PDB file of C-alpha atoms in Angstrom:
ATOM      1  CA  MET Z 283      70.405 140.211  78.445  1.00 41.00           C
ATOM      2  CA  GLY Z 284      67.278 138.034  78.680  1.00 43.00           C
ATOM      3  CA  ILE Z 285      66.988 134.599  80.209  1.00 43.00           C
ATOM      4  CA  TYR Z 286      67.386 132.824  76.869  1.00 38.00           C
ATOM      5  CA  ASP Z 287      69.929 135.151  75.260  1.00 42.00           C
ATOM      6  CA  GLU Z 288      73.064 133.265  74.372  1.00 42.00           C
ATOM      7  CA  VAL Z 289      76.453 134.241  75.684  1.00 39.00           C
ATOM      8  CA  PRO Z 290      79.634 133.373  73.798  1.00 42.00           C
ATOM      9  CA  SER Z 291      80.021 129.714  72.928  1.00 43.00           C
ATOM     10  CA  GLU Z 292      82.622 127.569  74.629  1.00 45.00           C
ATOM     11  CA  MET Z 293      84.730 124.975  72.846  1.00 42.00           C
ATOM     12  CA  TYR Z 294      85.522 121.825  74.821  1.00 43.00           C
ATOM     13  CA  GLY Z 295      87.055 118.723  73.338  1.00 46.00           C
ATOM     14  CA  GLY Z 296      85.763 119.559  69.868  1.00 45.00           C
ATOM     15  CA  ILE Z 297      82.224 120.123  71.189  1.00 44.00           C
ATOM     16  CA  LEU Z 298      80.668 123.561  70.745  1.00 45.00           C
ATOM     17  CA  ILE Z 299      78.481 124.488  73.711  1.00 45.00           C
ATOM     18  CA  HIS Z 300      76.075 127.447  73.809  1.00 46.00           C
ATOM     19  CA  VAL Z 301      75.635 128.580  77.386  1.00 47.00           C
ATOM     20  CA  GLU Z 302      72.392 130.332  78.235  1.00 49.00           C
ATOM     21  CA  GLN Z 303      71.901 132.619  81.209  1.00 50.00           C
ATOM     22  CA  ASP Z 304      69.216 130.359  82.647  1.00 51.00           C
ATOM     23  CA  GLY Z 305      70.754 128.908  85.832  1.00 51.00           C
ATOM     24  CA  LEU Z 306      69.428 125.420  85.141  1.00 51.00           C
ATOM     25  CA  ARG Z 307      70.858 125.409  81.633  1.00 51.00           C
ATOM     26  CA  CYS Z 308      74.249 126.574  82.917  1.00 50.00           C
ATOM     27  CA  LEU Z 309      74.197 123.826  85.549  1.00 51.00           C
ATOM     28  CA  SER Z 310      73.414 121.161  82.948  1.00 56.00           C
ATOM     29  CA  VAL Z 311      76.260 122.409  80.745  1.00 54.00           C
ATOM     30  CA  GLN Z 312      78.607 122.273  83.725  1.00 56.00           C
ATOM     31  CA  ARG Z 313      77.510 118.692  84.461  1.00 62.00           C
ATOM     32  CA  PHE Z 314      77.956 117.798  80.800  1.00 60.00           C
ATOM     33  CA  LEU Z 315      81.495 119.151  80.795  1.00 58.00           C
ATOM     34  CA  GLU Z 316      82.294 117.387  84.075  1.00 61.00           C
ATOM     35  CA  SER Z 317      80.967 114.109  82.664  1.00 64.00           C
ATOM     36  CA  LYS Z 318      83.237 114.509  79.624  1.00 60.00           C
ATOM     37  CA  ILE Z 319      86.236 115.053  81.907  1.00 57.00           C
ATOM     38  CA  VAL Z 320      85.323 112.021  84.023  1.00 61.00           C
ATOM     39  CA  GLN Z 321      84.837 109.874  80.892  1.00 64.00           C
ATOM     40  CA  LYS Z 322      88.223 110.978  79.536  1.00 57.00           C
ATOM     41  CA  GLU Z 323      89.882 110.043  82.846  1.00 59.00           C
ATOM     42  CA  ARG Z 324      88.123 106.648  82.799  1.00 62.00           C
ATOM     43  CA  ASP Z 325      89.218 106.017  79.221  1.00 60.00           C
ATOM     44  CA  MET Z 326      92.797 106.779  80.204  1.00 52.00           C
ATOM     45  CA  ALA Z 327      92.527 104.661  83.347  1.00 57.00           C
ATOM     46  CA  THR Z 328      91.213 101.586  81.543  1.00 61.00           C
ATOM     47  CA  THR Z 329      94.213 101.282  79.266  1.00 78.00           C
ATOM     48  CA  TRP Z 330      96.349  98.463  80.684  1.00 86.00           C
ATOM     49  CA  SER Z 331      99.823  97.709  79.386  1.00 88.00           C
ATOM     50  CA  ASP Z 332     102.601  95.209  79.991  1.00 90.00           C
ATOM     51  CA  THR Z 333     104.374  98.014  81.834  1.00 92.00           C
ATOM     52  CA  ASP Z 334     101.456  98.222  84.272  1.00 91.00           C
ATOM     53  CA  THR Z 335     101.684  94.486  84.894  1.00 92.00           C
ATOM     54  CA  ALA Z 336     105.436  94.648  85.455  1.00 94.00           C
ATOM     55  CA  GLU Z 337     105.040  97.614  87.831  1.00 95.00           C
ATOM     56  CA  ALA Z 338     102.284  95.875  89.807  1.00 94.00           C
ATOM     57  CA  LYS Z 339     104.437  92.750  90.152  1.00 95.00           C
ATOM     58  CA  ARG Z 340     107.375  94.887  91.294  1.00 96.00           C
ATOM     59  CA  ILE Z 341     105.189  96.625  93.891  1.00 96.00           C
ATOM     60  CA  TRP Z 342     103.882  93.281  95.158  1.00 96.00           C
ATOM     61  CA  HIS Z 343     107.400  91.813  95.389  1.00 96.00           C
ATOM     62  CA  GLU Z 344     108.638  94.869  97.313  1.00 97.00           C
ATOM     63  CA  TYR Z 345     105.607  94.760  99.617  1.00 96.00           C
ATOM     64  CA  GLN Z 346     106.280  91.098 100.488  1.00 96.00           C
ATOM     65  CA  GLU Z 347     109.913  91.886 101.280  1.00 96.00           C
ATOM     66  CA  ASN Z 348     108.861  94.567 103.775  1.00 96.00           C
ATOM     67  CA  HIS Z 349     105.690  93.039 105.274  1.00 95.00           C
ATOM     68  CA  ASP Z 350     104.737  89.658 106.705  1.00 95.00           C
ATOM     69  CA  VAL Z 351     101.807  88.468 104.595  1.00 95.00           C
ATOM     70  CA  SER Z 352     101.578  84.935 105.994  1.00 94.00           C
ATOM     71  CA  HIS Z 353      98.398  85.798 107.912  1.00 96.00           C
ATOM     72  CA  LEU Z 354      96.802  86.924 104.614  1.00 95.00           C
ATOM     73  CA  GLU Z 355      97.330  83.615 102.772  1.00 95.00           C
ATOM     74  CA  GLY Z 356      94.454  82.854 100.412  1.00 94.00           C
ATOM     75  CA  ARG Z 357      93.165  86.429 100.405  1.00 95.00           C
ATOM     76  CA  THR Z 358      93.170  88.637  97.324  1.00 95.00           C
ATOM     77  CA  ALA Z 359      95.513  91.585  96.896  1.00 95.00           C
ATOM     78  CA  GLY Z 360      94.510  94.245  94.356  1.00 95.00           C
ATOM     79  CA  ILE Z 361      97.529  96.293  93.300  1.00 95.00           C
ATOM     80  CA  ASP Z 362      97.321  99.723  91.677  1.00 94.00           C
ATOM     81  CA  PRO Z 363     100.443 100.221  89.541  1.00 93.00           C
ATOM     82  CA  VAL Z 364      99.785 103.968  89.322  1.00 91.00           C
ATOM     83  CA  SER Z 365      99.672 104.828  93.033  1.00 92.00           C
ATOM     84  CA  GLY Z 366     101.435 101.751  94.404  1.00 95.00           C
ATOM     85  CA  ARG Z 367      98.575 101.106  96.829  1.00 96.00           C
ATOM     86  CA  ILE Z 368      97.338  97.620  97.668  1.00 97.00           C
ATOM     87  CA  TRP Z 369      93.855  96.647  98.839  1.00 96.00           C
ATOM     88  CA  PHE Z 370      93.169  93.254 100.434  1.00 97.00           C
ATOM     89  CA  GLY Z 371      89.909  91.352 100.468  1.00 95.00           C
ATOM     90  CA  ASP Z 372      88.411  87.881 100.448  1.00 95.00           C
ATOM     91  CA  SER Z 373      87.838  88.339  96.709  1.00 93.00           C
ATOM     92  CA  ALA Z 374      88.705  90.688  93.864  1.00 92.00           C
ATOM     93  CA  VAL Z 375      85.243  92.224  94.230  1.00 93.00           C
ATOM     94  CA  GLU Z 376      85.934  93.078  97.875  1.00 95.00           C
ATOM     95  CA  ALA Z 377      89.353  94.565  97.038  1.00 95.00           C
ATOM     96  CA  VAL Z 378      87.760  96.733  94.328  1.00 94.00           C
ATOM     97  CA  SER Z 379      85.013  97.829  96.745  1.00 94.00           C
ATOM     98  CA  LYS Z 380      87.663  98.966  99.227  1.00 96.00           C
ATOM     99  CA  MET Z 381      89.516 100.852  96.499  1.00 94.00           C
ATOM    100  CA  LYS Z 382      86.324 102.614  95.394  1.00 93.00           C
ATOM    101  CA  ALA Z 383      85.535 103.473  99.020  1.00 95.00           C
ATOM    102  CA  ASP Z 384      88.871 105.327  99.004  1.00 94.00           C
ATOM    103  CA  GLY Z 385      87.660 107.356  96.011  1.00 92.00           C
ATOM    104  CA  ILE Z 386      89.739 105.603  93.359  1.00 90.00           C
ATOM    105  CA  ASP Z 387      88.397 103.836  90.283  1.00 88.00           C
ATOM    106  CA  ARG Z 388      91.151 102.201  88.242  1.00 88.00           C
ATOM    107  CA  PRO Z 389      91.972  98.716  87.022  1.00 91.00           C
ATOM    108  CA  LEU Z 390      93.953  96.633  89.496  1.00 93.00           C
ATOM    109  CA  PHE Z 391      96.361  93.723  89.184  1.00 93.00           C
ATOM    110  CA  PHE Z 392      95.216  90.826  91.375  1.00 93.00           C
ATOM    111  CA  VAL Z 393      97.220  88.162  93.163  1.00 93.00           C
ATOM    112  CA  ARG Z 394      96.153  85.477  95.606  1.00 93.00           C
ATOM    113  CA  VAL Z 395      98.432  85.772  98.626  1.00 95.00           C
ATOM    114  CA  GLY Z 396     100.630  82.687  98.981  1.00 93.00           C
ATOM    115  CA  PHE Z 397      99.881  81.282  95.520  1.00 89.00           C
ATOM    116  CA  GLU Z 398     101.631  81.417  92.149  1.00 81.00           C
ATOM    117  CA  HIS Z 399      98.339  82.148  90.392  1.00 78.00           C
ATOM    118  CA  TYR Z 400      95.195  84.094  91.193  1.00 77.00           C
ATOM    119  CA  LEU Z 401      92.758  81.686  89.585  1.00 75.00           C
ATOM    120  CA  ARG Z 402      93.395  78.394  87.861  1.00 68.00           C
ATOM    121  CA  LYS Z 403      90.920  77.174  85.282  1.00 68.00           C
ATOM    122  CA  GLY Z 404      90.729  73.588  84.148  1.00 69.00           C
ATOM    123  CA  ALA Z 405      89.937  70.079  85.221  1.00 63.00           C
ATOM    124  CA  ARG Z 406      91.066  68.828  88.599  1.00 63.00           C
ATOM    125  CA  ILE Z 407      92.935  65.563  88.738  1.00 59.00           C
TER     126      ILE Z 407
END
């Protein structure tokens, strides 16, 4: 078989891929397939539901019952309803950065420790 002879095609997610024996071409096909898998996982991860909100609130309530959070007042807690993990930071951006440093990339539910709301918008009286 020559460098550019085609081997059997592979079907992935409705996409027909012709894999050539050229090592670079095979590598690019592998990367393409991996990117499709990653995109599919991201699409699934970015779907947020009322159930996710309820689960995140439940996790936060349970966490507060078992841990003293008084020293964290005013900080941001980012709650992952899928894993149950919580990341703390001075802002939502910092909490997300900590989550990504742990190798996770999902939407989080945010609360400001010690407050009823995370952010209040409107005029101050």
